[in-house]
mmCIF file of N, CA and C in Angstrom:
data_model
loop_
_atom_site.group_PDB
_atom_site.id
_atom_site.type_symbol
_atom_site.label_atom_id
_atom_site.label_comp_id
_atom_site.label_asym_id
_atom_site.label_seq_id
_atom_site.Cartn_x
_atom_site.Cartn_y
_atom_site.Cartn_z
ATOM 1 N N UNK A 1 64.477 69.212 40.093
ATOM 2 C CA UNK A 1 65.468 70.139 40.564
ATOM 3 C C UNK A 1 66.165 69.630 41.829
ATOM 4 N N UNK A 2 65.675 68.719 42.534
ATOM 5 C CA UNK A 2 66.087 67.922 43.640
ATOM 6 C C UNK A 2 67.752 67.652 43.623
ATOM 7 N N UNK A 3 67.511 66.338 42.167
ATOM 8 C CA UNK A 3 68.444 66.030 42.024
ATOM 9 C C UNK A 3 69.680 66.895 42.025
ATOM 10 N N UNK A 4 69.376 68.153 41.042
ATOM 11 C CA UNK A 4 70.617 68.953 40.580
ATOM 12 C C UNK A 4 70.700 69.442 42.013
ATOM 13 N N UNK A 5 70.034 70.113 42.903
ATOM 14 C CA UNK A 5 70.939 70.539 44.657
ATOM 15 C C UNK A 5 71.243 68.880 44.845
ATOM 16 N N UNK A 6 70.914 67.989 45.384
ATOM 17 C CA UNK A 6 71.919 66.589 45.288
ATOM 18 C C UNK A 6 73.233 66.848 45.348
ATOM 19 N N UNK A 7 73.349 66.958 43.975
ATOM 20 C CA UNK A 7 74.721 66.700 43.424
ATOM 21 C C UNK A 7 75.412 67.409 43.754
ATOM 22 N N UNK A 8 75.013 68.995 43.793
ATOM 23 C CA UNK A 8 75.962 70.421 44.044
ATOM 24 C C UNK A 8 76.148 69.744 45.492
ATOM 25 N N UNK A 9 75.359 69.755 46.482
ATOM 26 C CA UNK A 9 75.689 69.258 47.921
ATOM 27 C C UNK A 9 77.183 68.334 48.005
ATOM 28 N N UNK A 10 77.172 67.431 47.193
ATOM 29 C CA UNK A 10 77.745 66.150 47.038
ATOM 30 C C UNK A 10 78.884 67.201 46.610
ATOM 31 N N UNK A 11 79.090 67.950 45.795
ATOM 32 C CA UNK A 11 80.201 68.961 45.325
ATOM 33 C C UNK A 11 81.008 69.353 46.134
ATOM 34 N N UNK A 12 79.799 69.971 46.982
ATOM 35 C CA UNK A 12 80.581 70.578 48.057
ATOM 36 C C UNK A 12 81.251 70.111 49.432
ATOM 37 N N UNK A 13 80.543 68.549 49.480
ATOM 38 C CA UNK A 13 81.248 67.864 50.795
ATOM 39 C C UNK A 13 82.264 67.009 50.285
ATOM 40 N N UNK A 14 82.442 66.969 48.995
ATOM 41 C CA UNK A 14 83.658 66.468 48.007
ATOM 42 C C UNK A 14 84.585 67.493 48.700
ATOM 43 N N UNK A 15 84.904 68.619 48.428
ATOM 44 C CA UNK A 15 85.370 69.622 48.138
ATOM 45 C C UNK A 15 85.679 69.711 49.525
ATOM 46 N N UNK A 16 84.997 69.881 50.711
ATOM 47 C CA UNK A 16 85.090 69.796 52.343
ATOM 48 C C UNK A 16 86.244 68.706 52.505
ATOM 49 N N UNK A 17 86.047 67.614 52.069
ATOM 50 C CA UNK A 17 86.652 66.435 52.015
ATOM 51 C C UNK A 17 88.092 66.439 51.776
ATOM 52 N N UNK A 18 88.010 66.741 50.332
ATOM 53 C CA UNK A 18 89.657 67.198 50.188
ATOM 54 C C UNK A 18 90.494 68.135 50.467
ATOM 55 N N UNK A 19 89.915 69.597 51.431
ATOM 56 C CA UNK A 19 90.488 69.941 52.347
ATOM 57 C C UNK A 19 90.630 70.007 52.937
ATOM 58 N N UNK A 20 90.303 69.215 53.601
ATOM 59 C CA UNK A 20 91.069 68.313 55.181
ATOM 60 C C UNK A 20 91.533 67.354 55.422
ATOM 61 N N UNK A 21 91.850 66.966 53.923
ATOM 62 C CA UNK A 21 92.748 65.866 53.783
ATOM 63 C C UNK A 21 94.034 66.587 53.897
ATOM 64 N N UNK A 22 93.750 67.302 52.398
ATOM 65 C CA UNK A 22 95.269 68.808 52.287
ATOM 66 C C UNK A 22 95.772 69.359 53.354
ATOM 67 N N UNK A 23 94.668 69.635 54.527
ATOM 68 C CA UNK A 23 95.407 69.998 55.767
ATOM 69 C C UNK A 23 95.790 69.090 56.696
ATOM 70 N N UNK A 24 95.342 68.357 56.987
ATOM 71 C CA UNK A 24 95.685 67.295 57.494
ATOM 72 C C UNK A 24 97.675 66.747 57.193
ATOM 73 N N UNK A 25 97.276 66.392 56.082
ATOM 74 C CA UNK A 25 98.936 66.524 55.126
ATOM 75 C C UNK A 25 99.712 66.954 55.118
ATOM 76 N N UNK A 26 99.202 68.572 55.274
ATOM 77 C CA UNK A 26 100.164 69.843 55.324
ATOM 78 C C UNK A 26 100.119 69.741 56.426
ATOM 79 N N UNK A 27 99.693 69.562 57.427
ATOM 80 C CA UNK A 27 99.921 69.807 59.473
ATOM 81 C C UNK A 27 100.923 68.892 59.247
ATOM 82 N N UNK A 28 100.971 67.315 58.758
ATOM 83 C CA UNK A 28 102.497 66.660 58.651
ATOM 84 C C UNK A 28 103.796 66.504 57.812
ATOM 85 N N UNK A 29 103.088 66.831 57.137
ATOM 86 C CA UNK A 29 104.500 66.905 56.233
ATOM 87 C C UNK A 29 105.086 68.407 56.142
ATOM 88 N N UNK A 30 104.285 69.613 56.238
ATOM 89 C CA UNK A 30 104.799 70.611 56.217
ATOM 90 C C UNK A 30 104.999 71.532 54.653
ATOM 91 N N UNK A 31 103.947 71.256 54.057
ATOM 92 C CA UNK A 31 104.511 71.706 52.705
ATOM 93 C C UNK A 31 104.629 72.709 51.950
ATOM 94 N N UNK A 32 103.695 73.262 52.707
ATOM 95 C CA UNK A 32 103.182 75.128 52.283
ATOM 96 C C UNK A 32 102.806 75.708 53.074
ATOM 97 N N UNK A 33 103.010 76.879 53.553
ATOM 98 C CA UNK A 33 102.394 77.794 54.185
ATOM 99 C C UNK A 33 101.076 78.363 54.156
ATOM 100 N N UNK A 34 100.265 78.502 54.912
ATOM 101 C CA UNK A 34 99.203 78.869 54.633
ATOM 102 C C UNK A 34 98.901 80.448 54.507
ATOM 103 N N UNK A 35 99.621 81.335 54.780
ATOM 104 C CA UNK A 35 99.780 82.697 54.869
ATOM 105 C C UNK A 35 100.004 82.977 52.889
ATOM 106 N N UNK A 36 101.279 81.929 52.861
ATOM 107 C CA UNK A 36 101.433 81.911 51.326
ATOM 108 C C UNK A 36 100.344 81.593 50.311
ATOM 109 N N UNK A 37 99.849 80.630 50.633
ATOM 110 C CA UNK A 37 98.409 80.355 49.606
ATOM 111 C C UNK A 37 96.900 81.402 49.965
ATOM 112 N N UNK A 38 96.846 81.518 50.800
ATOM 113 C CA UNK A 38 96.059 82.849 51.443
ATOM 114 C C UNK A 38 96.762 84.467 50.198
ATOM 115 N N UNK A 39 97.920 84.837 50.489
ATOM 116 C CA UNK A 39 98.161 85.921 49.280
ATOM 117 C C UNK A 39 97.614 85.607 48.137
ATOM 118 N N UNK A 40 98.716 84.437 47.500
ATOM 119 C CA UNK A 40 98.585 84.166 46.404
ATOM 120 C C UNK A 40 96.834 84.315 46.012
ATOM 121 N N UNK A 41 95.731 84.148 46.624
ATOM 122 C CA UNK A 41 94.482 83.858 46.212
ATOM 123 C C UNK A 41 93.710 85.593 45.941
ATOM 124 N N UNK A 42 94.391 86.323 47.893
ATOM 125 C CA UNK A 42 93.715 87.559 47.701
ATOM 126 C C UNK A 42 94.617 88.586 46.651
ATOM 127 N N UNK A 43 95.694 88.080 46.366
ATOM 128 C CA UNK A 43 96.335 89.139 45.296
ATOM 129 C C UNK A 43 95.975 89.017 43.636
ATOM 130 N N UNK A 44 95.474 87.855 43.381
ATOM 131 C CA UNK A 44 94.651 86.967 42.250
ATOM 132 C C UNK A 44 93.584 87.943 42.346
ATOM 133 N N UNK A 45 92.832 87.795 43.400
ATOM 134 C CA UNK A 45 91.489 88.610 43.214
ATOM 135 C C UNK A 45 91.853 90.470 43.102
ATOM 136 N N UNK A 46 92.350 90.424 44.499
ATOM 137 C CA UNK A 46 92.385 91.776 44.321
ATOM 138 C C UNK A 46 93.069 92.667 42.818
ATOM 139 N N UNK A 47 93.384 91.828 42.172
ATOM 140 C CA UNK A 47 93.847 92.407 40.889
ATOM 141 C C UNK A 47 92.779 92.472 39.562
ATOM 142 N N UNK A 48 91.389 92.490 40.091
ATOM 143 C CA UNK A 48 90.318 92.625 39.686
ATOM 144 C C UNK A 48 89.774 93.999 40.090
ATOM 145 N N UNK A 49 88.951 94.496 38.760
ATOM 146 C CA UNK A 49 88.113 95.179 39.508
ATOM 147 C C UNK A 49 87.042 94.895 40.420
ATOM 148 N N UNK A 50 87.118 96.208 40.927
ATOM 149 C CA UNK A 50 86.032 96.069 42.482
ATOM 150 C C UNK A 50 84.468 95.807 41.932
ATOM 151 N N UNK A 51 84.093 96.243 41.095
ATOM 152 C CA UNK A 51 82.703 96.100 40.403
ATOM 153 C C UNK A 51 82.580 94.694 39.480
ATOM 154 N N UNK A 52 83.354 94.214 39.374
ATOM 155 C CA UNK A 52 83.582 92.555 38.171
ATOM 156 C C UNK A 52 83.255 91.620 39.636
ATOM 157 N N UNK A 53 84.412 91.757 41.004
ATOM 158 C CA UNK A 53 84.512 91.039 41.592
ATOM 159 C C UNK A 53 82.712 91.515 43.001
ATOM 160 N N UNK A 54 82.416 92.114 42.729
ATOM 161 C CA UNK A 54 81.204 92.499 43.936
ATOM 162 C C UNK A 54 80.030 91.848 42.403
ATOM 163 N N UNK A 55 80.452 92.096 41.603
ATOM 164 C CA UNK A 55 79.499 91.120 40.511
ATOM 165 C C UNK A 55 78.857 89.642 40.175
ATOM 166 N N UNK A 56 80.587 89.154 40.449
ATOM 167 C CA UNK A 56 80.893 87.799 41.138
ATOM 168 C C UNK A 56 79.717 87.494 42.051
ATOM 169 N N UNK A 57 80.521 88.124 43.169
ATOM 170 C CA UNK A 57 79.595 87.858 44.562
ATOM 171 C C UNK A 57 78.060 87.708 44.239
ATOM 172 N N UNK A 58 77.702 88.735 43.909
ATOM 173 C CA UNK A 58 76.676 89.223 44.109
ATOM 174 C C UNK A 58 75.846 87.780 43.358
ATOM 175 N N UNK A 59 76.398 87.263 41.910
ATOM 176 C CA UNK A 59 75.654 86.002 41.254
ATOM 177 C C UNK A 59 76.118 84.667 42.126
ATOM 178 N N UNK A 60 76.875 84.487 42.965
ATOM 179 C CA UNK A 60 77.450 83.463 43.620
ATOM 180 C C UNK A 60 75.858 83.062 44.813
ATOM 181 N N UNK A 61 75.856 83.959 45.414
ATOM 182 C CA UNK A 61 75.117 84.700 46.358
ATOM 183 C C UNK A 61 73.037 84.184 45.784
ATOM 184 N N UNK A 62 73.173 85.171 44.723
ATOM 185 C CA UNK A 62 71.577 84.995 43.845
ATOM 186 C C UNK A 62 71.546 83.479 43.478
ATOM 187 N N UNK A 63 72.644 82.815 43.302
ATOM 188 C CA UNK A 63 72.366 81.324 42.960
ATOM 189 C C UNK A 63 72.472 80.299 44.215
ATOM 190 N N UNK A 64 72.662 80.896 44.989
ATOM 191 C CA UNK A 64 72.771 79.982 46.402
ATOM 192 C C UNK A 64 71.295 80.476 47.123
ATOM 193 N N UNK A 65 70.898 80.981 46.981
ATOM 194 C CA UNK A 65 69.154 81.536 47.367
ATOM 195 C C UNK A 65 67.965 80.833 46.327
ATOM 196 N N UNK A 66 68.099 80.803 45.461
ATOM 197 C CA UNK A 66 67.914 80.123 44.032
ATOM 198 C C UNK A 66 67.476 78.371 44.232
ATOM 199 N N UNK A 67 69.041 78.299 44.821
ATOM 200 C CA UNK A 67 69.156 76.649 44.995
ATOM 201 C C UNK A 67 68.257 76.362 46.437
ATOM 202 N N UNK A 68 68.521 77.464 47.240
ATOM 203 C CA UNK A 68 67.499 77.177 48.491
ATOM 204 C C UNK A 68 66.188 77.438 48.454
ATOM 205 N N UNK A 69 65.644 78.158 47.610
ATOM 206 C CA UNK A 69 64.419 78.374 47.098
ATOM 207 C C UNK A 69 63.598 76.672 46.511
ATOM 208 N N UNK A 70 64.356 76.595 46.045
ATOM 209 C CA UNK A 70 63.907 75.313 44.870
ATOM 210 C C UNK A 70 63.692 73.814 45.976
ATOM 211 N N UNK A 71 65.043 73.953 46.922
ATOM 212 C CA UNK A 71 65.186 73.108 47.910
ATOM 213 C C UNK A 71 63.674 72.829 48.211
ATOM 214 N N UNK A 72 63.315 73.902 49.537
ATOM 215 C CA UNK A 72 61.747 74.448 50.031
ATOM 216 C C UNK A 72 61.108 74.234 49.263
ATOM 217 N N UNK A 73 60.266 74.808 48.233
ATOM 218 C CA UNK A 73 59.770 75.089 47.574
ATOM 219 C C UNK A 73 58.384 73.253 47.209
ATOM 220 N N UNK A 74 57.240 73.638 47.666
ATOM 221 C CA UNK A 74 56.555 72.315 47.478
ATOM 222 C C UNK A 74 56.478 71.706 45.874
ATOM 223 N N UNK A 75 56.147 70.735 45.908
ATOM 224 C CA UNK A 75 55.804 69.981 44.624
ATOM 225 C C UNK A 75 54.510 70.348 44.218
ATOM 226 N N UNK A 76 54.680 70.640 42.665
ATOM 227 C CA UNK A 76 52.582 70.835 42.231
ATOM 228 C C UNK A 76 52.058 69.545 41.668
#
């Protein structure tokens, strides 16, 4: 199970990575607003229900405890 947190880690500093490249980019060249991509995301969601999207969460959440569990967790 090591491996599989590994990789998710590696996911996520991928993911760190290429947005701060994107901002970085966008601080020079100027290409989008960030107020604009900020709506666009909470009006995406908010056009969900409140119980689908606290559902979401809620498994986002149980699998990130999950993965830290397993992290800890000694060898038998």
């Amino acid at each position: 199970m090591k491996i599989f947190n590994r990789v998710v880690v590696i996911i996520v500093l991928f993911k760190i990575i290429l947005f701060s490249i994107i901002a970085v980019v966008n601080k020079i060249a100027n290409l989008f607003t960030w107020a604009d991509v900020l709506n666009k995301v909470i009006g995406s969601i908010g056009g969900l229900n409140i119980y689908i999207t606290g559902a979401i969460l809620l498994l986002v959440v149980a699998g990130c405890i999950v993965l830290l569990v397993f992290e800890f967790r000694k060898k038998e």
